[in-house]
PDB file of C-alpha atoms and ligand atoms in Angstrom:
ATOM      1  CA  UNK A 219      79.928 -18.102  36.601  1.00 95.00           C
ATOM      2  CA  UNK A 220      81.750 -15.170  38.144  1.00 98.00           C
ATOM      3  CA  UNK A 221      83.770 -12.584  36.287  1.00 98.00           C
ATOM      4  CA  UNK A 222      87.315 -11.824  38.260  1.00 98.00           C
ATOM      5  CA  UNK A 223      89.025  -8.570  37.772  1.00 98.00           C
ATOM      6  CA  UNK A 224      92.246  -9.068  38.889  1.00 99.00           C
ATOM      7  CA  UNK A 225      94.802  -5.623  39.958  1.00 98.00           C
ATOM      8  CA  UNK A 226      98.042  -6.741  40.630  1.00 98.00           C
ATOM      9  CA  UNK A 227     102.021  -4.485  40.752  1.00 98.00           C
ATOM     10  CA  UNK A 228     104.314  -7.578  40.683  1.00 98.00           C
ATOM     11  CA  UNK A 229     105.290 -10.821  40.009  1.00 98.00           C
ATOM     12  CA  UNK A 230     101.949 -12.393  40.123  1.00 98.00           C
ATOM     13  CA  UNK A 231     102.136 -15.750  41.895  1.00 98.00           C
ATOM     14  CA  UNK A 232      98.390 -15.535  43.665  1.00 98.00           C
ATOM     15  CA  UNK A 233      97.278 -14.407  40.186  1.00 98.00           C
ATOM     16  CA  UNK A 234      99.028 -18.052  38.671  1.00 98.00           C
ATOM     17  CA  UNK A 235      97.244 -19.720  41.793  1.00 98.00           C
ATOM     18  CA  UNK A 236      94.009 -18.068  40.772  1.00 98.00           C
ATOM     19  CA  UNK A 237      94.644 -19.100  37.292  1.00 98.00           C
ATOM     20  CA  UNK A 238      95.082 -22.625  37.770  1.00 98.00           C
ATOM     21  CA  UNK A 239      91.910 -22.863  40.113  1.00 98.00           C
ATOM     22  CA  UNK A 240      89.740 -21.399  37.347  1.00 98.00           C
ATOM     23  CA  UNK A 241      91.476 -23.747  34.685  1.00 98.00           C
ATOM     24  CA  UNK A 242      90.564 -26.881  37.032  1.00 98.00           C
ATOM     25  CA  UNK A 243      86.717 -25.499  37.707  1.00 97.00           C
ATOM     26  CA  UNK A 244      87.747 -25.110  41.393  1.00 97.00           C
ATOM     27  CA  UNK A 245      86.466 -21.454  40.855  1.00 97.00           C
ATOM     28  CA  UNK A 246      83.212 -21.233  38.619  1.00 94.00           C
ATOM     29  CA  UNK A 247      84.330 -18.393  36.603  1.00 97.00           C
ATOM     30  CA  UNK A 248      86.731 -16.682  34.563  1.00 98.00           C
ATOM     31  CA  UNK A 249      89.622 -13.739  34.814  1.00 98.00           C
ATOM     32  CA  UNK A 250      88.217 -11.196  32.842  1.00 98.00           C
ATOM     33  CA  UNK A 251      90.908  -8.962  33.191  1.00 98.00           C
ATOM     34  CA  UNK A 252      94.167  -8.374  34.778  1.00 98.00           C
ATOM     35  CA  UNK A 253      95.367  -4.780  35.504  1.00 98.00           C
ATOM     36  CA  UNK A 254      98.239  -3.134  36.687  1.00 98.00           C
ATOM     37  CA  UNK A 255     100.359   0.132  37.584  1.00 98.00           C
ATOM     38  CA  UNK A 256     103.512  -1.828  36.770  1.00 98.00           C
ATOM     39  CA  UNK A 257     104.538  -1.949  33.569  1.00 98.00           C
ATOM     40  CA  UNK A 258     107.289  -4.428  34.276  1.00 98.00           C
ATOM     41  CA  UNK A 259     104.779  -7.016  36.517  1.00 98.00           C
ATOM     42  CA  UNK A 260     105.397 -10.041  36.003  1.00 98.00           C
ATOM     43  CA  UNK A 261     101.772 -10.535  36.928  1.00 98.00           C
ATOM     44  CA  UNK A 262     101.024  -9.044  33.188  1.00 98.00           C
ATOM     45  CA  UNK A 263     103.028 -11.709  31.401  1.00 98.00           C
ATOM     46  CA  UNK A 264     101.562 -14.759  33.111  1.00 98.00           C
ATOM     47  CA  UNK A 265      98.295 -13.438  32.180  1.00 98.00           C
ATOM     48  CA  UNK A 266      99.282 -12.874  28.735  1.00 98.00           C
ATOM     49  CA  UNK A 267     100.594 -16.315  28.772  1.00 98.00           C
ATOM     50  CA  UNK A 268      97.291 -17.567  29.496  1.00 98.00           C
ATOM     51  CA  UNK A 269      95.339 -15.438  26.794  1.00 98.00           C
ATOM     52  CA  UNK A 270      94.066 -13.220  29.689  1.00 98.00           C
ATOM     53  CA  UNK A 271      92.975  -9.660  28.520  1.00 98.00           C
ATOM     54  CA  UNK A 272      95.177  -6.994  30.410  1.00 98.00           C
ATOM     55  CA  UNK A 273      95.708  -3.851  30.971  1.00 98.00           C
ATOM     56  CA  UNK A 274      98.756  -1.382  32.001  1.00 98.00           C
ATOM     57  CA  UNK A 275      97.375   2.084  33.772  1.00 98.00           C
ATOM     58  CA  UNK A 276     100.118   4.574  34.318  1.00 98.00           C
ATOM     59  CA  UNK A 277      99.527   6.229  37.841  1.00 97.00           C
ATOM     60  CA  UNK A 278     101.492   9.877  36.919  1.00 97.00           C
ATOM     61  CA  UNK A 279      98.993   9.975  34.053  1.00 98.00           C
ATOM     62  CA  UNK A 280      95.940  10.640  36.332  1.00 98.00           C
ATOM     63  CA  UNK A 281      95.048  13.844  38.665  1.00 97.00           C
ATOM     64  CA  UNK A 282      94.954  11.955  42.088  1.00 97.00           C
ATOM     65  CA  UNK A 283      93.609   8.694  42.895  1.00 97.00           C
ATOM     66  CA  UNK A 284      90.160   8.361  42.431  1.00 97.00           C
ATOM     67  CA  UNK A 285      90.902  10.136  38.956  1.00 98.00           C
ATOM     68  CA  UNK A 286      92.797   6.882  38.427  1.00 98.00           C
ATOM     69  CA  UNK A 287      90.659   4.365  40.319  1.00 98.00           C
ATOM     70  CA  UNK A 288      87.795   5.549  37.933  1.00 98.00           C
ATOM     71  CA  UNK A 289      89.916   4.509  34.878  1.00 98.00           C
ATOM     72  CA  UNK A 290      90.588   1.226  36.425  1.00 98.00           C
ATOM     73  CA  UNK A 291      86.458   0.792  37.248  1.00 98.00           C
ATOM     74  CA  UNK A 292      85.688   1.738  33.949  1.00 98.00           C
ATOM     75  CA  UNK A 293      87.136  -1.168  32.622  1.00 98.00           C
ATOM     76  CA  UNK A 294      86.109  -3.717  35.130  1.00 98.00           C
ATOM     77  CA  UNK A 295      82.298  -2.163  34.453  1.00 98.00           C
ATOM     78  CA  UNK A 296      83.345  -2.975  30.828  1.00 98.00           C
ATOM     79  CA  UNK A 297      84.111  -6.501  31.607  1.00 98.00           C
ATOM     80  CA  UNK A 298      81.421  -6.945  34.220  1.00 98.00           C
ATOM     81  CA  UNK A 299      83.053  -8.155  36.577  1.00 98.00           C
ATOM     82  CA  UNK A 300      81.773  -9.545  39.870  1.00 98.00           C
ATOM     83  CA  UNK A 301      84.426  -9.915  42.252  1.00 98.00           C
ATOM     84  CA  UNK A 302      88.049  -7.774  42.253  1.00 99.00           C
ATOM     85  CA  UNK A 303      90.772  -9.659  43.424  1.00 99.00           C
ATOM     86  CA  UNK A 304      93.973  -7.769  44.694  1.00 98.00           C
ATOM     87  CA  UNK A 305      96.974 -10.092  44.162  1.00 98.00           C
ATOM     88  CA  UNK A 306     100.080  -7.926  45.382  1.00 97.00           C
ATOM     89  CA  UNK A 307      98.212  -4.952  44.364  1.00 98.00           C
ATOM     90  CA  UNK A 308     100.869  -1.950  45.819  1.00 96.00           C
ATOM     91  CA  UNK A 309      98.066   0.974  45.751  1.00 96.00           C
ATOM     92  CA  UNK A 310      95.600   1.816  48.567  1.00 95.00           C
ATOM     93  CA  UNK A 311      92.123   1.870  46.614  1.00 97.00           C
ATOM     94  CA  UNK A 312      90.237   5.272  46.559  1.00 98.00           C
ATOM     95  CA  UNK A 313      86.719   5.198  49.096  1.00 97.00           C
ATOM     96  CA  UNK A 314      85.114   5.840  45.219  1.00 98.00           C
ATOM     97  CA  UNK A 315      86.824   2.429  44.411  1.00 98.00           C
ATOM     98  CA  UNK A 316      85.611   0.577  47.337  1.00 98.00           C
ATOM     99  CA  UNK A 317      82.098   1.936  47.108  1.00 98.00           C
ATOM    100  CA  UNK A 318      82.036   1.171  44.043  1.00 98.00           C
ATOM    101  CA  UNK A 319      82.636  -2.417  44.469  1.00 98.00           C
ATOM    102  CA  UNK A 320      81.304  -3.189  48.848  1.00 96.00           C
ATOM    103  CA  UNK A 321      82.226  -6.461  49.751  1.00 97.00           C
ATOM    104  CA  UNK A 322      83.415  -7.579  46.094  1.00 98.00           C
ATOM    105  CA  UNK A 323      87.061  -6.633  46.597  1.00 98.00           C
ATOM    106  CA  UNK A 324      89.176  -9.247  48.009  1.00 98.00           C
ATOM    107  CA  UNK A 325      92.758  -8.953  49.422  1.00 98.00           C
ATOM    108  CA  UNK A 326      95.342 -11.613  50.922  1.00 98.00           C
ATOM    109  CA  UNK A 327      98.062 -10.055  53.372  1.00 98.00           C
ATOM    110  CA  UNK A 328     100.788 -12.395  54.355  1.00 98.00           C
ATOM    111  CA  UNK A 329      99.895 -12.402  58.304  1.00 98.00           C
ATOM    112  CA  UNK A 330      97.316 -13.366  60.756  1.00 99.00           C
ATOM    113  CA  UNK A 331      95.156 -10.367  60.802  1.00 98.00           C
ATOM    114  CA  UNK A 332      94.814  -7.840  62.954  1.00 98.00           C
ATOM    115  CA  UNK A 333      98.629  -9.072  63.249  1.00 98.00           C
ATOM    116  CA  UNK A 334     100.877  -7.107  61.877  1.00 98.00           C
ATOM    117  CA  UNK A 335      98.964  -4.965  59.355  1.00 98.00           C
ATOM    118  CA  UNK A 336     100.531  -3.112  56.238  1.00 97.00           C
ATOM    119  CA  UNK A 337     103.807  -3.638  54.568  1.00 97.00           C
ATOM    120  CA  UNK A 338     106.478  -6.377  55.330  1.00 98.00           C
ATOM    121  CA  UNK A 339     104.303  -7.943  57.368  1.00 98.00           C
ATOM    122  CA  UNK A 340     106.643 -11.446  57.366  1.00 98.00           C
ATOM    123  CA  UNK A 341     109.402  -9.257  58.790  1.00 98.00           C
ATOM    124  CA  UNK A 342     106.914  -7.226  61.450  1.00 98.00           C
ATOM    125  CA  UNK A 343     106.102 -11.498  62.506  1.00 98.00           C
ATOM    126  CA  UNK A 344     109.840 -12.648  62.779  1.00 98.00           C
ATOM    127  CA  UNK A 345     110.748  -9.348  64.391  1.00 98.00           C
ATOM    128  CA  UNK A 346     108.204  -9.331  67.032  1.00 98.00           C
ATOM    129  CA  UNK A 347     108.935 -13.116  67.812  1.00 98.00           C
ATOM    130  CA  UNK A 348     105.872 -14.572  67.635  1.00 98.00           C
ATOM    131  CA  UNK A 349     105.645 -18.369  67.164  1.00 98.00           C
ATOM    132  CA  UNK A 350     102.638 -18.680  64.539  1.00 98.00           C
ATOM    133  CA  UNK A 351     101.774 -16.187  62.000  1.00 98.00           C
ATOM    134  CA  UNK A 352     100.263 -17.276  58.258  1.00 99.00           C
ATOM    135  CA  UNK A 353      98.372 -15.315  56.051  1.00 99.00           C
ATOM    136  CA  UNK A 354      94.379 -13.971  55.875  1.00 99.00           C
ATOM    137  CA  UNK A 355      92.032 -13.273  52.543  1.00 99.00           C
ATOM    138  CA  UNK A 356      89.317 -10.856  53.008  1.00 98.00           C
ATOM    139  CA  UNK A 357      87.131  -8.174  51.990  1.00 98.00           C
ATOM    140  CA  UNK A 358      88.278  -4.840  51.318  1.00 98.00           C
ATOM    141  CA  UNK A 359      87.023  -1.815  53.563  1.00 97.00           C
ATOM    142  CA  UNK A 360      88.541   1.720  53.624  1.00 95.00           C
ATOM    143  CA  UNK A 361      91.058   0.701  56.298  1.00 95.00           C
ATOM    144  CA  UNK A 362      94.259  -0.683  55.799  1.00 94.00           C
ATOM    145  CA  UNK A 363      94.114  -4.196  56.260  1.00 96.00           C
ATOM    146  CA  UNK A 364      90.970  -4.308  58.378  1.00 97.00           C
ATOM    147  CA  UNK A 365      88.364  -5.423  56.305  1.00 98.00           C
ATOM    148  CA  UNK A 366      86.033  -8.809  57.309  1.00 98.00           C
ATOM    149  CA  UNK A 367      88.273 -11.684  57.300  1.00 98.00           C
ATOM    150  CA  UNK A 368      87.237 -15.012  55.187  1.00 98.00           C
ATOM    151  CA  UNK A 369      90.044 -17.479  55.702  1.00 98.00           C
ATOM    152  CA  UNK A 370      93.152 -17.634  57.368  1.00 98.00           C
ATOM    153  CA  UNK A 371      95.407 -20.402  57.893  1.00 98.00           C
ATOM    154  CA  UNK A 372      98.366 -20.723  60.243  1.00 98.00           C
ATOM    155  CA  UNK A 373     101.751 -21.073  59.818  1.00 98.00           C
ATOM    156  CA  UNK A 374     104.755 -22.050  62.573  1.00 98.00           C
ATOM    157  CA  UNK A 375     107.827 -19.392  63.100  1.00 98.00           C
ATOM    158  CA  UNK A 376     110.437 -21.295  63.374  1.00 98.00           C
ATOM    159  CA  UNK A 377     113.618 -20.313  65.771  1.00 98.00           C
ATOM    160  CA  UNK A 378     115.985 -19.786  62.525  1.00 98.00           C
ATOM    161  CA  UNK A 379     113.318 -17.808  60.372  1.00 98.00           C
ATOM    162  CA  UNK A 380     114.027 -14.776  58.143  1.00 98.00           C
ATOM    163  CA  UNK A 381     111.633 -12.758  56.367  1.00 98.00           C
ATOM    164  CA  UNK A 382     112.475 -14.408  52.666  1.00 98.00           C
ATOM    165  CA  UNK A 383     112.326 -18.130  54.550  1.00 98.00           C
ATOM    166  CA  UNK A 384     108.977 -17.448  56.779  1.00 98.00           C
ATOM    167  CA  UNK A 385     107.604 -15.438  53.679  1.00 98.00           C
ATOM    168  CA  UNK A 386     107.975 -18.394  51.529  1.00 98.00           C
ATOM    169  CA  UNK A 387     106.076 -20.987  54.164  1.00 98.00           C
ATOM    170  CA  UNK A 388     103.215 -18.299  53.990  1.00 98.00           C
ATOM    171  CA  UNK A 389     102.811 -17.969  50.366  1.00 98.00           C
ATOM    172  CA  UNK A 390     102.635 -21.680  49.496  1.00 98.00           C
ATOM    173  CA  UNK A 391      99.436 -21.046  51.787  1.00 98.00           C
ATOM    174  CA  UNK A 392      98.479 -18.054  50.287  1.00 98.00           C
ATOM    175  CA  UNK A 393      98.044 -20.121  47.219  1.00 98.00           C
ATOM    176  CA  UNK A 394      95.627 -22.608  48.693  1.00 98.00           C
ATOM    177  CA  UNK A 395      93.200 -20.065  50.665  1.00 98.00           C
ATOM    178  CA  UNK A 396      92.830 -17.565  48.008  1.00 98.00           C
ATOM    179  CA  UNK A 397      91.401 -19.464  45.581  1.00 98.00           C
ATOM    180  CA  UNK A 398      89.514 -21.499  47.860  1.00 98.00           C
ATOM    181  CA  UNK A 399      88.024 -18.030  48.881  1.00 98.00           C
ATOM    182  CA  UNK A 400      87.429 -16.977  45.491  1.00 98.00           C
ATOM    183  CA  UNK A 401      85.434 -20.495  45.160  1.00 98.00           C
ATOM    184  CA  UNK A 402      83.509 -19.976  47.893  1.00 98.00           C
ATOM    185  CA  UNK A 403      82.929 -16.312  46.918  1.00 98.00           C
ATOM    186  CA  UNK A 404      82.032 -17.957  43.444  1.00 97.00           C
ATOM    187  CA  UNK A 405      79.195 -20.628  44.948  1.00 97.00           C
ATOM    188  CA  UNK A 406      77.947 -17.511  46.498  1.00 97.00           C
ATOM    189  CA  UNK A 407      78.405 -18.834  49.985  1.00 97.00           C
ATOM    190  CA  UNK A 408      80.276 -15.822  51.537  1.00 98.00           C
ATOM    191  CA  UNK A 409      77.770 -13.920  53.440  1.00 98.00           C
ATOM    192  CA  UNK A 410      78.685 -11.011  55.640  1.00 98.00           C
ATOM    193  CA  UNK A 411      77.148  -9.947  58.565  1.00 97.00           C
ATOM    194  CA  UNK A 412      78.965  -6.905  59.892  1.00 94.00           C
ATOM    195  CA  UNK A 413      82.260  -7.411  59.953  1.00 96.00           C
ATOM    196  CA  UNK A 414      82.147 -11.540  60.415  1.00 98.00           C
ATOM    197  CA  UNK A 415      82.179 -13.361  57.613  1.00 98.00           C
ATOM    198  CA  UNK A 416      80.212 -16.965  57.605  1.00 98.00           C
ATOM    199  CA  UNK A 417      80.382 -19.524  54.996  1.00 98.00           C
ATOM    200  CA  UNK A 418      77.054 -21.371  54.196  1.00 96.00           C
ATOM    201  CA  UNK A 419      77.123 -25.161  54.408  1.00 92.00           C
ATOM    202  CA  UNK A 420      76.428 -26.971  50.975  1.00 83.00           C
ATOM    203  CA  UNK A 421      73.072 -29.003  51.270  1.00 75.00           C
ATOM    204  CA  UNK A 422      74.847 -33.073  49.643  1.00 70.00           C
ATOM    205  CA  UNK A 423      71.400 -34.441  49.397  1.00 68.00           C
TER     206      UNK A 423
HETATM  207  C1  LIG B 540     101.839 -11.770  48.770  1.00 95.87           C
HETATM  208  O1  LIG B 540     102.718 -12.035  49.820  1.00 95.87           O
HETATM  209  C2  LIG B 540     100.539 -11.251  49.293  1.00 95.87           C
HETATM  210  O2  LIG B 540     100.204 -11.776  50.539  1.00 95.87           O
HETATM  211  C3  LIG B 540     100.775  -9.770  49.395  1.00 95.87           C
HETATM  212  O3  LIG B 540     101.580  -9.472  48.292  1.00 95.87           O
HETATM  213  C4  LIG B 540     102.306 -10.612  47.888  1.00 95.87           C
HETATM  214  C5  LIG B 540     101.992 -10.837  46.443  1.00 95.87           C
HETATM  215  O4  LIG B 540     102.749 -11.882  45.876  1.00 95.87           O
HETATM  216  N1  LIG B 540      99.525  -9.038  49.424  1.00 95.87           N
HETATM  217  P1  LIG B 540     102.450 -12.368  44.406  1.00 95.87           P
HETATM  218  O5  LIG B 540     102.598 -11.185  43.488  1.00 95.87           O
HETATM  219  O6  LIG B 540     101.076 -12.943  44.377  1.00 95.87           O
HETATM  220  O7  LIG B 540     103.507 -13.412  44.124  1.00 95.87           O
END
């Protein structure tokens, strides 16, 4: 059993994805605790909803961020957690945060990685004109977006796309690979090997 520190700014639906995984013992583990830097994130009241312990950390209260990041590790040391999920998280994590936690920091970015990196990435997709894009999970690394990549699945661009209709193919993905990553992260079958990521084979005998 896993502990899952989740950091999330908005309106949470990879968190309610995660949620229901752990409810249905897809993922062996729990959410220990969900924080944010939005007060108003939507992410906070579906945890809440689901008696998940959270927390609200005001950014402008902090010196700079690692000042802030150190908060934010404080608690997840508090709740031991194994594994910290990013689920819309809007902040670039500190090298102190990622040290902190190498290879236990998962993202998921709306594109095919190293497509289209960084923000609006559904619109950077439709704009460029490419026919497939989808969406990637994987491990967190002091770049932005660039981190060993654990799953990806593709998803067609379709002639008539916008951002809002191609963005909305991708995240009904989103919701199956990240918690299937989580699980496999969970089964401890993830094992990284520079910056390729292979997932070990479950002996059925
Ligand atoms: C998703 O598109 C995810 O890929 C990106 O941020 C968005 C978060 O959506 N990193 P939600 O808050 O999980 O609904």
């Amino acid at each position: 059993m896993i502990n899952i520190g989740v950091l999330a700014s908005g309106r949470g639906t990879n968190l309610q994805a995660i949620i229901k995984a752990v409810e249905e013992g897809i993922i062996e583990g729990e959410i220990s605790i969900v924080i944010s830097d939005n007060r108003d994130a939507f992410a906070l009241k579906r945890a809440k909803q689901n008696n998940i312990k959270t927390e609200y950390l005001n950014f402008k209260s902090f010196k700079d961020r690692e000042d802030y990041d150190k908060e934010i590790i404080k608690t997840m040391k508090k709740k031991k957690v194994d594994l910290v999920v990013l689920a819309g998280y809007m902040r670039i994590l500190s090298p102190f945060f990622i040290n902190a936690y190498k290879n236990k920091i998962m993202n998921i970015h709306p594109a095919l990685l190293p497509s289209f990196p960084g923000l609006h990435a559904q619109r950077q997709a439709v704009e460029y004109g490419v026919k497939i894009s989808g969406c990637t999970v994987h491990f967190v690394d002091e770049g932005v977006d660039s981190g060993p990549i654990i799953l990806q699945k593709a998803v067609e661009v379709k002639d008539n796309d916008t951002e809002e209709s191609l963005a909305e193919r991708i995240l009904k993905e989103e919701h199956q690979i990240y918690p299937q990553a989580i699980q496999l992260f969970s089964q401890g079958r993830l094992i990284i090997k520079g910056r390729k990521v292979f997932i070990e084979e479950v002996d059925l005998k």
